[in-house]
Coordinates of C-alpha atoms in Angstrom, one line a residue:
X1250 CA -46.1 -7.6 2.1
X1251 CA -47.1 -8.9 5.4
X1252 CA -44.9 -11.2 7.5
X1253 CA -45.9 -15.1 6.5
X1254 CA -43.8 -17.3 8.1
X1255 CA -40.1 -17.2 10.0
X1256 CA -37.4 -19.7 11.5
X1257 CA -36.4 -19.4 15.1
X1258 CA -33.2 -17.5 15.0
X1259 CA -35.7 -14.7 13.3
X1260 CA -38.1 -15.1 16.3
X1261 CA -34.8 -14.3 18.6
X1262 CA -33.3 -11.2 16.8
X1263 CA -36.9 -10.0 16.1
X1264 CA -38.8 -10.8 19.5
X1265 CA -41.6 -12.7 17.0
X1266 CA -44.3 -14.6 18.0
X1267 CA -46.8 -16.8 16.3
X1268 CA -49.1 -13.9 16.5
X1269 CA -47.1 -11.8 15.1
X1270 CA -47.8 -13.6 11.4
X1271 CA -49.7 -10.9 9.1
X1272 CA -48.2 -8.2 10.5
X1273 CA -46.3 -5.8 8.1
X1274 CA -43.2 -6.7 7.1
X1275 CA -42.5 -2.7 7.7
X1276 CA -43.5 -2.1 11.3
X1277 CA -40.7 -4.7 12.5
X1278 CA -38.6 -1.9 14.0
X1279 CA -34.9 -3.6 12.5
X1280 CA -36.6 -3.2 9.2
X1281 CA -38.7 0.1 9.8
X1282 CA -35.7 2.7 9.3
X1283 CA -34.8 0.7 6.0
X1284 CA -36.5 3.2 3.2
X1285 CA -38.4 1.2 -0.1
X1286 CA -38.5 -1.8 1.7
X1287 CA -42.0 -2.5 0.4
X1288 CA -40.9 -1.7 -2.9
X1289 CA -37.7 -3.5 -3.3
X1290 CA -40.1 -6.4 -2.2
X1291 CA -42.3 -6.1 -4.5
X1292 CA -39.9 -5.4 -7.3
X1293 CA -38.3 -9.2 -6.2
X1294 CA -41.9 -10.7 -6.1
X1295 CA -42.4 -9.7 -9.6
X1296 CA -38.9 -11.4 -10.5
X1297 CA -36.9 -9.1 -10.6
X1298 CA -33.1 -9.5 -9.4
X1299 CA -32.5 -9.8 -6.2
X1300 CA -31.5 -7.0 -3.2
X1301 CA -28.9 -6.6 -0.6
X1302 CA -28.1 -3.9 1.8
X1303 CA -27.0 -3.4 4.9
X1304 CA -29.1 -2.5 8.6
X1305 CA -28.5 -1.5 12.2
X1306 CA -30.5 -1.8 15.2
X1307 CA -29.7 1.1 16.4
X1308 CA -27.3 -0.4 19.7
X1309 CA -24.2 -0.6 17.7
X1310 CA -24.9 -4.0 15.7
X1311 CA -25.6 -4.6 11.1
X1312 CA -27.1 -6.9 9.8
X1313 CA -27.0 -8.0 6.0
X1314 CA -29.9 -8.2 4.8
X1315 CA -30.8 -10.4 1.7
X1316 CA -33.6 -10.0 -0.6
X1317 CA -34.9 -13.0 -2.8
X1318 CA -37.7 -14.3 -3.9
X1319 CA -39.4 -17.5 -2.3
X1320 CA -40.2 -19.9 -5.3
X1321 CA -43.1 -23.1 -4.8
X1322 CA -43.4 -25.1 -7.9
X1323 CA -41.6 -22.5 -10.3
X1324 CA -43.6 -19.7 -9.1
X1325 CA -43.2 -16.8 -7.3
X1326 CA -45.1 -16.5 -3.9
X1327 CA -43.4 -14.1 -2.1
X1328 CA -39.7 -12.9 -0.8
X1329 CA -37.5 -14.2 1.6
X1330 CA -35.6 -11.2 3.8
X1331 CA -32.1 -12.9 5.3
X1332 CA -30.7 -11.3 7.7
X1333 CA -26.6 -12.1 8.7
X1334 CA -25.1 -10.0 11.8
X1335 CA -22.0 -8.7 10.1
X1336 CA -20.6 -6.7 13.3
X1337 CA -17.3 -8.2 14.3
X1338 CA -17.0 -8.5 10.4
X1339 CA -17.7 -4.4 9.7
X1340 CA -15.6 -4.0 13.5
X1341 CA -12.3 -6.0 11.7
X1342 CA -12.9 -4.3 8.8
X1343 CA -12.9 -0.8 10.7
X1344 CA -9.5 -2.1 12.4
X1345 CA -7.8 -2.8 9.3
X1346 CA -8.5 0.5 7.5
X1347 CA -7.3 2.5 10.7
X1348 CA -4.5 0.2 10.9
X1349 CA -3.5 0.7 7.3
X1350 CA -4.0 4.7 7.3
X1351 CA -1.8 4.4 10.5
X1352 CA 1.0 2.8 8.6
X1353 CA 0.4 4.7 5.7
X1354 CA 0.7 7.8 7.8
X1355 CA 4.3 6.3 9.6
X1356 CA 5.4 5.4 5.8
X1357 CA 4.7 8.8 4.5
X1358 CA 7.1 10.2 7.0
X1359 CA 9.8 8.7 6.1
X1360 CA 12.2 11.3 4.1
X1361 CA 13.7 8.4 1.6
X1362 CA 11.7 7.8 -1.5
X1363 CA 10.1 4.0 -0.8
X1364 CA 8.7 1.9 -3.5
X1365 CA 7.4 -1.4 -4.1
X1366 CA 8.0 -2.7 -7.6
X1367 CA 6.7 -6.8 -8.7
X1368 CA 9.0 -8.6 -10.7
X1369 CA 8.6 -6.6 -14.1
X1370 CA 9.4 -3.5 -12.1
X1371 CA 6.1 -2.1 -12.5
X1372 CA 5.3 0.4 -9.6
X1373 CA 2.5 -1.2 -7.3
X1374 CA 2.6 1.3 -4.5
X1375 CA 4.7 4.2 -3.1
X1376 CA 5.2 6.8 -0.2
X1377 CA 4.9 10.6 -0.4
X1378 CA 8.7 11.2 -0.3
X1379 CA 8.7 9.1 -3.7
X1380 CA 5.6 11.0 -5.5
X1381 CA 7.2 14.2 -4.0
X1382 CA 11.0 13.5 -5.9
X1383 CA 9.5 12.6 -9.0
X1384 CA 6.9 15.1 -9.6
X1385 CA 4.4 12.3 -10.1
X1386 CA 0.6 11.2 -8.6
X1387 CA -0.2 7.7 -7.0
X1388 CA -2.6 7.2 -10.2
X1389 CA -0.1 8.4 -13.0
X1390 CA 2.4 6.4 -11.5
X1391 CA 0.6 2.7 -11.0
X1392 CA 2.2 0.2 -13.1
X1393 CA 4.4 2.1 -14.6
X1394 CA 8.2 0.7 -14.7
X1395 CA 10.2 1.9 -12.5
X1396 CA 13.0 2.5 -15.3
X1397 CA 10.5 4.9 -17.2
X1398 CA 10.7 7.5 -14.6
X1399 CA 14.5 7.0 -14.1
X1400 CA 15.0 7.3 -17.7
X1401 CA 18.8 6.0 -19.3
X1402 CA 20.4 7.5 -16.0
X1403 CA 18.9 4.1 -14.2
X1404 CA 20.7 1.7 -16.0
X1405 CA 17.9 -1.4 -16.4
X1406 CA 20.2 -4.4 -16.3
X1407 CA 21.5 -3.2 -12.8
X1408 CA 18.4 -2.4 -11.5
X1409 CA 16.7 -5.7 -13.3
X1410 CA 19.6 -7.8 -11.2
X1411 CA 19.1 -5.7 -7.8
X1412 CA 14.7 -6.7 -8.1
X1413 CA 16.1 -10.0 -9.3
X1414 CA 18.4 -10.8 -6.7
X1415 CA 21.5 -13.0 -6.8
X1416 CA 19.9 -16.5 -7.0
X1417 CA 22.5 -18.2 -4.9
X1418 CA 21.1 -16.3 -1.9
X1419 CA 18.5 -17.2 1.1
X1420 CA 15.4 -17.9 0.0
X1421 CA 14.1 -15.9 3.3
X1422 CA 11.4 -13.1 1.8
X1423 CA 12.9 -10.3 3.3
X1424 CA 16.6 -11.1 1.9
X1425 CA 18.6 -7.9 1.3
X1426 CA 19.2 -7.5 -2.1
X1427 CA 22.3 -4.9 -2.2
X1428 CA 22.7 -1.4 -3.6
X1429 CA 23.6 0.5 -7.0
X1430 CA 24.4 3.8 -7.4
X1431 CA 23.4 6.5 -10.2
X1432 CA 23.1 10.0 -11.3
X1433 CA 19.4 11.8 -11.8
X1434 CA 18.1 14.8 -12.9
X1435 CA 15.3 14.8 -10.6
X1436 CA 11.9 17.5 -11.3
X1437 CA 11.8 18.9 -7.9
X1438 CA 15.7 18.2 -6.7
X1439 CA 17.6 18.6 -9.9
X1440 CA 20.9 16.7 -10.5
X1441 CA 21.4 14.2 -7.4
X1442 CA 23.2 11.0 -6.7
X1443 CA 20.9 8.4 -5.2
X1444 CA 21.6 5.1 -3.5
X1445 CA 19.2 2.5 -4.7
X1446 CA 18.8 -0.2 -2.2
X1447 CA 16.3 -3.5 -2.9
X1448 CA 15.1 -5.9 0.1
X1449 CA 11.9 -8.7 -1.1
X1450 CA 9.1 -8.8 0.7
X1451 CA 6.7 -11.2 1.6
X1452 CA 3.9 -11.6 -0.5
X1453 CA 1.7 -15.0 0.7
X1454 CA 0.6 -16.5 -1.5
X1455 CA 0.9 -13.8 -4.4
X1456 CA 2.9 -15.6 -7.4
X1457 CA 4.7 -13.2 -8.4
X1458 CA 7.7 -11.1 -6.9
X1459 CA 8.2 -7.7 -5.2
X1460 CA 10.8 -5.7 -4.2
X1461 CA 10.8 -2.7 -2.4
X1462 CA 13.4 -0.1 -3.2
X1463 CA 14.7 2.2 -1.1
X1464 CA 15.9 5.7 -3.1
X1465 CA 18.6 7.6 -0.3
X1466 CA 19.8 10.6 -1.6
X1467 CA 23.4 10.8 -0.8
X1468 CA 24.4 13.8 -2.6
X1469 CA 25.6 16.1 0.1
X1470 CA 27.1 13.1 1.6
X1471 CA 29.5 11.6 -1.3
X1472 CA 30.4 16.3 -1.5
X1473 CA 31.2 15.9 1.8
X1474 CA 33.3 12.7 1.3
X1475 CA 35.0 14.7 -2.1
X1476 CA 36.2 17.6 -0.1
X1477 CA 37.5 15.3 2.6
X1478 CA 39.9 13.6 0.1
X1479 CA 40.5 16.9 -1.1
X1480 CA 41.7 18.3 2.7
X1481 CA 43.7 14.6 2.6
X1482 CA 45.3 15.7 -0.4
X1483 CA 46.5 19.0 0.4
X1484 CA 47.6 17.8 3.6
X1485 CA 49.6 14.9 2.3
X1486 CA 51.0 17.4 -0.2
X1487 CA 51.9 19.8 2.7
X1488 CA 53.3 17.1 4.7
X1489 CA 55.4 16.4 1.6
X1490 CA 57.0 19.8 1.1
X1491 CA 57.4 20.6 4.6
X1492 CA 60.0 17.4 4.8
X1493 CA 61.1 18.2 2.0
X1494 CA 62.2 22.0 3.1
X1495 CA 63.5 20.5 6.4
X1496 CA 65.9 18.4 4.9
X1497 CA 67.3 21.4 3.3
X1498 CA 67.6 24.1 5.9
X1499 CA 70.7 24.9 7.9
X1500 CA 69.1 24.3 11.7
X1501 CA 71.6 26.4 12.8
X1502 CA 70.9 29.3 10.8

């Protein structure tokens, strides 16, 4: 388990030297903090499968490190340790997860139930406000149709046409596909009436279609709108029977 031989980018990101050739493959400082080093190398010198894992040098830079075996004629003679400098890779990768719990944390503010459905409106991913309404978890929920938790209230052929879309339209991605309308009994909001509103997005290259749905709860809005016309009403009706008493009374009198 000594060092045997080593290629010039190794001599860089090691500071090796020809000298340096017998010396344990242990006390090279990027691989001295990496525990069973010795005996994941011998494990691959006796064929076994090979090892990968990851290693830092401590000033903010990780290396892959590959462990296979080095092969002459069929046989074994030894390992060969690769190591690839993965730190703008790991630093990207660091920027999208923040970036994606940043957006998941705007999404799950949102008070309207948002869902993304593909074209068999299966359920691929939701916000809070939408496990929140129907009482459901994020893994009870995945792939489920959309029409299960709706139940007969969500009439399917409506809400197959508002995922579907009206062919004639644009074919830009992030066409708006209308709105329906519809009664639920909802687990944590009882009886409600809910605006259902569909817009497709983008998906690359992804084959298939998805939708996402907006659910707007407009309940207090359409009782609001109700007792307006009522108000209308009465006052029409008012309007009515005050001409109608004018017309009969003596002014004079």
């Amino acid at each position: 388990l000594s060092l045997s031989s080593f290629n010039s980018a190794a001599a860089t990101l090691l500071s090796l030297t020809r000298s340096d050739c017998g010396r344990p493959v242990q006390s090279i400082p990027l691989l001295s903090g990496m525990q069973a080093l010795e005996a994941i190398c011998e494990h691959v010198i006796a064929g076994g499968s090979a090892h990968r894992t990851e290693v830092t040098d401590g000033a903010g830079s990780w290396f892959s490190l590959s462990i296979g075996c080095y092969k002459n004629d069929q046989s074994i003679h030894g390992a060969v340790l690769t190591l690839t400098n993965v730190t703008a890779f790991r630093e990207s990768l660091s920027r999208a997860v923040a970036e994606r719990e940043y957006t998941k944390a705007v999404i799950n503010t949102i008070p309207d139930a948002l869902v993304i459905v593909d074209g068999d409106l299966k359920i691929q991913a939701a916000n809070q406000a939408f496990y929140e309404l129907f009482q459901i978890s994020r893994q009870r929920s995945q792939g489920v149709p959309l029409y299960q938790l709706g139940g007969s209230d969500w009439d399917v052929p409506r809400l197959r046409a508002l995922v579907v879309g009206d062919s004639r339209r644009s074919d830009d991605p992030t066409d708006y596909l209308g709105s329906l309308e519809c009664d639920h009994d909802f687990p944590a909001a009882g009886r409600r009436t809910v605006s259902l509103s569909g817009r497709r997005l983008a998906a690359g290259n992804y084959a298939g279609q998805t939708t996402l749905i907006t659910i707007h709860d407009i309940t207090e809005r359409k009782r609001a709108m109700e007792v307006l016309r009522e108000s209308e009403e009465e006052l029409r009706i008012l309007d009515r029977v005050g001409a109608s008493l004018a017309s009969e009374l003596d002014l004079k009198e």
